[in-house]
Amino acid sequence: MVKEEVQKVLARYGVRKEHPVLVALSGGADSMALLNVFMESGYKCQAAHCNFHLRDEESDEDEKFVVNYCIGQDIPLHVRHFNTKEEAVKRGVSIEMAARELRYSWFWELMDKENFYWLATGHHGDDMIETFFLNLARGTGLRGLKGMQFRSGQLIRPMLALRRTQIEQYCYGQGIPFRTDSSNTDMAFQRNNIRHNVLPVMNLLNPSFFNTMMHNFRNLEEAWQIVEKEVVAVRKEMVVEEGDQMMIPIRLIEKHPQRSTILFELLRPYGFNSQTVSEIIDSFDSIPGKQFFSGSYRLVRDRFNLVVVPIREFKDELFFINSGEKEILSPLHLKNKTVRKEG
């Protein structure tokens, strides 16, 4: 079942056996099963393993496991070490997000350096459902709810239609060894809370919950395609972009029937979340000059436009306020008034 499903997806998306594939190999059941299907099917494969140093000796044991396995199977292996906790602090993101950014940055670096045609990951259907609930809680919009794609550019995920239990049973049946990550039970990670607390309830309410979610993802993907088409049209008709700056006419976006969704998608690449977008829309009825901030951008609502500009460090510079001027918007929003001293 697993092998046949993977082969079917590879054929559907034109992954040929002569195209070199880089397989992301953690040592878990999903990536080990995927690597074995590629090798048994005659694909030209190499593997890449990340040691994030998040589980002390266990992380090193994972590395030793994949190194020994690849040596035994004559599979070329690339290994990279990361100080993930330090990087998370430096980037101001969660450990999970830092690990994701680090590994994909390295994977794409390897793709270019070694001329791989495809990057294959072992993401499966349960991963996709967990990500749905994570993004639902974070408020990422329809884009984050529609699920992963089997193919995204050179990235291929051939196991998205499979369940975690199916993959593990395949490994047992084929004698494929794998490692179990002890942090999968650590409730400090949001994904684990969803996996162990939320999904069992959903499966209790609907024994066919997995299949229902796969159907939901297909519907959400189609809905997203409609939204994406409209976002592209709005960007072309309403938005002025120059370098790393953007300007959106308030009058035009205010009249759009789906202004919340459209504005969120326009501002998402600049780091603005759904809550901030709601506050921006609420500001349409207030006086101009209000400012909103993401991690690296500032949005100023002037009289006619929403203006998005990068946040830059302040330099030692003099600014003059004209006599009699009661309010300025730049470099800071300031109001002033004269108060007569009593006595």
XYZ file of C-alpha atoms in Angstrom:
343
model
C 0.000 0.000 0.000
C 2.714 2.522 0.992
C 5.037 1.644 -1.876
C 2.224 1.671 -4.419
C 0.883 5.017 -3.165
C 4.306 6.673 -3.313
C 4.977 5.310 -6.804
C 1.577 6.554 -7.972
C 2.291 10.094 -6.715
C 5.770 10.113 -8.246
C 4.335 9.098 -11.619
C 1.559 11.685 -11.377
C 4.003 14.536 -10.835
C 6.613 13.440 -13.349
C 9.373 12.315 -10.979
C 11.534 10.218 -13.292
C 14.091 7.661 -12.219
C 16.918 9.475 -14.002
C 16.273 12.657 -11.971
C 18.530 12.806 -8.845
C 16.521 13.019 -5.599
C 17.608 14.391 -2.208
C 15.637 12.678 0.573
C 15.300 14.457 3.927
C 16.196 11.686 6.387
C 15.461 12.135 10.088
C 15.643 8.450 10.956
C 11.940 8.264 11.798
C 9.522 5.793 10.224
C 8.229 8.205 7.571
C 11.582 9.271 6.119
C 13.048 5.748 6.374
C 10.065 4.287 4.529
C 10.273 6.981 1.846
C 14.002 6.442 1.273
C 13.473 2.697 0.930
C 10.658 3.107 -1.599
C 12.870 5.383 -3.703
C 15.778 2.928 -3.569
C 13.653 -0.161 -4.256
C 11.985 1.640 -7.169
C 15.340 2.353 -8.810
C 15.641 6.108 -8.243
C 18.994 7.897 -7.957
C 18.965 9.023 -4.333
C 21.075 10.689 -1.697
C 20.000 11.528 1.849
C 20.353 14.595 4.074
C 20.230 14.504 7.880
C 20.000 17.459 10.278
C 21.315 17.209 13.837
C 19.518 20.017 15.671
C 21.085 19.147 19.052
C 17.751 19.473 20.829
C 17.737 16.111 22.619
C 21.333 15.799 23.850
C 22.665 12.256 23.326
C 19.493 11.137 21.568
C 20.128 13.574 18.700
C 23.627 12.143 18.291
C 22.219 8.615 18.375
C 19.821 9.533 15.558
C 22.781 10.739 13.525
C 24.771 7.557 14.185
C 21.739 5.490 13.194
C 21.254 7.154 9.797
C 25.012 7.220 9.113
C 25.364 3.480 9.792
C 22.214 2.655 7.831
C 23.304 4.645 4.767
C 26.786 3.110 4.880
C 25.241 -0.350 5.013
C 22.917 0.408 2.089
C 25.586 2.308 0.105
C 23.497 5.506 0.112
C 25.416 8.823 -0.016
C 24.550 10.882 3.063
C 24.970 14.577 3.901
C 24.936 15.673 7.567
C 24.699 19.190 9.037
C 24.822 20.270 12.695
C 22.794 23.242 14.006
C 22.712 25.161 17.289
C 18.948 25.431 17.024
C 18.178 26.999 20.413
C 20.694 29.773 19.814
C 19.304 30.402 16.336
C 15.730 30.540 17.675
C 16.708 33.267 20.158
C 18.684 35.160 17.522
C 15.778 35.094 15.041
C 13.086 35.694 17.642
C 11.079 32.615 16.628
C 10.057 29.314 18.215
C 12.462 26.380 18.256
C 10.169 24.547 15.831
C 10.196 27.461 13.381
C 13.964 27.906 13.692
C 14.544 24.218 12.961
C 12.288 24.415 9.897
C 14.056 27.497 8.532
C 17.509 26.008 9.156
C 16.843 22.671 7.515
C 15.151 24.012 4.390
C 17.832 26.646 3.904
C 20.441 23.892 3.977
C 18.385 21.546 1.795
C 18.085 24.166 -0.950
C 21.789 24.911 -0.641
C 22.495 21.210 -1.222
C 20.055 21.111 -4.116
C 21.977 23.846 -5.918
C 25.431 22.569 -5.010
C 24.854 18.915 -5.934
C 22.415 19.484 -8.827
C 19.523 17.496 -7.378
C 16.295 17.641 -9.350
C 13.905 16.909 -6.465
C 13.769 17.370 -2.699
C 11.587 14.666 -1.111
C 10.185 14.786 2.416
C 8.249 12.187 4.378
C 5.325 14.403 5.377
C 2.144 12.358 5.668
C -1.561 12.973 6.166
C -1.394 13.154 9.953
C 1.284 15.855 9.671
C -1.052 17.830 7.443
C -3.972 17.562 9.868
C -1.789 18.629 12.805
C -0.551 21.615 10.806
C -4.164 22.557 10.026
C -4.994 22.866 13.719
C -1.750 24.707 14.453
C -2.519 27.255 11.753
C -6.156 27.482 12.838
C -4.970 28.486 16.318
C -2.435 30.957 14.905
C -4.909 32.619 12.551
C -2.916 32.129 9.349
C -5.901 32.490 7.025
C -7.096 30.186 4.265
C -3.569 29.761 2.904
C -2.519 28.005 6.116
C -5.625 25.821 6.308
C -5.645 24.357 2.810
C -3.007 21.752 3.609
C 0.317 20.874 2.051
C 0.726 20.174 -1.637
C 2.091 16.939 -3.071
C 4.368 19.057 -5.217
C 5.580 22.616 -4.689
C 8.219 23.504 -7.264
C 11.050 21.008 -6.757
C 9.695 19.864 -3.385
C 7.776 16.593 -3.512
C 5.766 15.049 -0.648
C 4.654 11.624 -1.930
C 3.128 10.356 1.344
C 0.459 12.972 2.073
C -2.415 10.544 1.468
C -1.019 8.047 4.004
C -1.517 7.766 7.753
C 1.311 7.537 10.262
C 0.146 4.059 11.353
C 0.206 2.793 7.752
C 3.813 3.920 7.356
C 4.917 2.337 10.618
C 3.209 -0.940 9.702
C 4.993 -0.857 6.344
C 8.347 -0.463 8.098
C 7.611 -3.388 10.413
C 6.459 -5.549 7.529
C 9.494 -4.755 5.361
C 12.011 -4.971 8.218
C 12.953 -1.294 7.845
C 14.513 0.012 11.075
C 13.595 3.454 12.381
C 14.077 5.689 15.400
C 11.333 7.065 17.643
C 11.768 10.673 18.745
C 11.189 10.883 22.516
C 10.244 14.570 22.178
C 7.067 13.469 20.400
C 5.493 13.173 23.860
C 6.773 16.538 25.120
C 3.705 18.740 25.619
C 5.862 21.868 25.500
C 5.566 21.538 21.736
C 2.208 22.728 20.376
C 2.123 20.033 17.707
C 2.321 17.311 20.359
C -0.601 18.834 22.262
C -2.680 18.638 19.107
C -1.491 15.110 18.321
C -2.189 13.681 21.774
C -5.073 15.812 23.046
C -7.044 17.280 20.137
C -6.960 14.593 17.438
C -8.077 11.671 19.681
C -11.235 13.659 20.462
C -11.857 14.369 16.770
C -11.395 10.690 15.906
C -13.820 9.788 18.682
C -16.418 12.176 17.274
C -15.852 10.924 13.724
C -14.186 7.518 13.193
C -13.593 8.554 9.560
C -12.024 11.856 10.583
C -8.815 11.281 8.575
C -10.720 10.706 5.328
C -13.023 13.629 6.103
C -10.015 15.920 6.529
C -8.479 14.738 3.255
C -11.764 15.703 1.566
C -11.753 19.048 3.416
C -8.229 19.779 2.177
C -9.327 19.265 -1.424
C -12.211 21.710 -0.924
C -10.007 24.247 0.852
C -7.411 24.041 -1.923
C -10.072 24.885 -4.506
C -11.337 27.771 -2.353
C -7.784 29.047 -1.986
C -7.303 29.068 -5.748
C -10.277 31.433 -6.033
C -8.874 33.704 -3.322
C -5.376 33.639 -4.800
C -6.707 34.689 -8.203
C -8.501 37.655 -6.632
C -5.430 38.673 -4.598
C -3.360 38.748 -7.786
C -6.003 40.900 -9.498
C -6.198 43.325 -6.558
C -2.422 43.627 -6.353
C -2.297 44.451 -10.053
C -5.151 46.984 -9.955
C -4.769 48.669 -6.561
C -1.271 48.230 -5.162
C 1.824 50.270 -5.900
C 5.048 48.387 -5.065
C 8.506 49.862 -5.345
C 11.487 47.954 -3.966
C 10.683 46.952 -0.383
C 7.844 49.476 -0.023
C 4.138 49.143 -0.793
C 1.171 51.546 -0.959
C -2.508 50.535 -0.921
C -5.268 53.134 -1.559
C -7.626 53.039 1.440
C -10.659 54.035 -0.625
C -10.277 51.062 -2.945
C -9.472 48.355 -0.390
C -12.228 49.653 1.922
C -14.855 48.992 -0.746
C -13.727 45.433 -1.494
C -16.348 42.893 -0.302
C -13.622 40.570 1.037
C -11.330 43.298 2.312
C -10.161 41.433 5.437
C -8.959 38.385 3.521
C -7.495 40.398 0.641
C -5.669 42.854 2.913
C -4.302 40.002 5.022
C -2.871 38.282 1.942
C -1.367 41.549 0.685
C 0.305 42.253 4.029
C 1.247 38.679 4.994
C 4.585 38.745 3.094
C 5.525 41.760 5.222
C 4.956 39.848 8.475
C 1.575 41.297 9.530
C -0.756 38.819 11.246
C -4.547 38.591 11.110
C -5.051 40.422 14.409
C -3.024 43.408 13.220
C -4.885 43.424 9.900
C -8.190 43.656 11.816
C -6.815 46.624 13.774
C -5.718 48.293 10.531
C -9.224 47.938 9.085
C -10.731 49.347 12.283
C -8.443 52.378 11.877
C -10.134 53.355 8.598
C -12.703 55.355 10.593
C -10.124 57.119 12.785
C -7.841 60.077 12.128
C -4.807 59.530 9.859
C -1.359 58.874 11.264
C -1.829 55.621 13.134
C 1.055 53.158 12.788
C 1.219 49.370 12.923
C 4.297 47.170 13.154
C 5.379 43.674 12.161
C 8.795 42.268 12.978
C 10.555 44.204 10.237
C 7.969 46.529 8.644
C 5.963 49.589 9.627
C 2.550 50.417 8.177
C 1.428 54.039 8.318
C -2.178 54.956 7.645
C -2.043 58.398 6.067
C -5.034 60.316 4.768
C -5.471 58.321 1.558
C -3.174 55.259 1.666
C -1.740 52.433 3.693
C 2.015 52.829 3.332
C 4.294 49.889 4.211
C 7.996 50.607 4.680
C 10.897 48.696 6.276
C 11.780 49.463 9.882
C 15.195 51.045 9.872
C 17.423 51.964 12.764
C 17.229 55.616 13.782
C 20.325 57.630 13.018
C 21.570 60.727 14.787
C 19.652 63.282 12.781
C 17.963 66.603 13.470
C 14.275 67.118 12.746
C 12.617 70.541 12.855
C 9.022 71.321 13.740
C 7.619 74.459 12.196
C 6.350 77.157 14.504
C 2.654 76.716 15.194
C 2.541 73.131 13.912
C 0.405 71.044 16.260
C 1.083 67.552 14.914
C 3.721 65.659 12.891
C 3.665 62.095 11.541
C 7.363 61.529 10.850
C 9.819 60.395 12.124
C 7.459 59.910 15.094
C 3.793 60.676 15.517
C 3.808 63.673 17.870
C 1.230 66.198 19.006
C 2.076 69.321 20.943
C 0.221 72.045 22.786
C 1.198 75.122 24.771
C 0.419 75.029 28.478
C 0.439 78.279 30.475
C 2.343 77.975 33.735
C 0.254 78.976 36.749
C 1.614 81.236 39.502
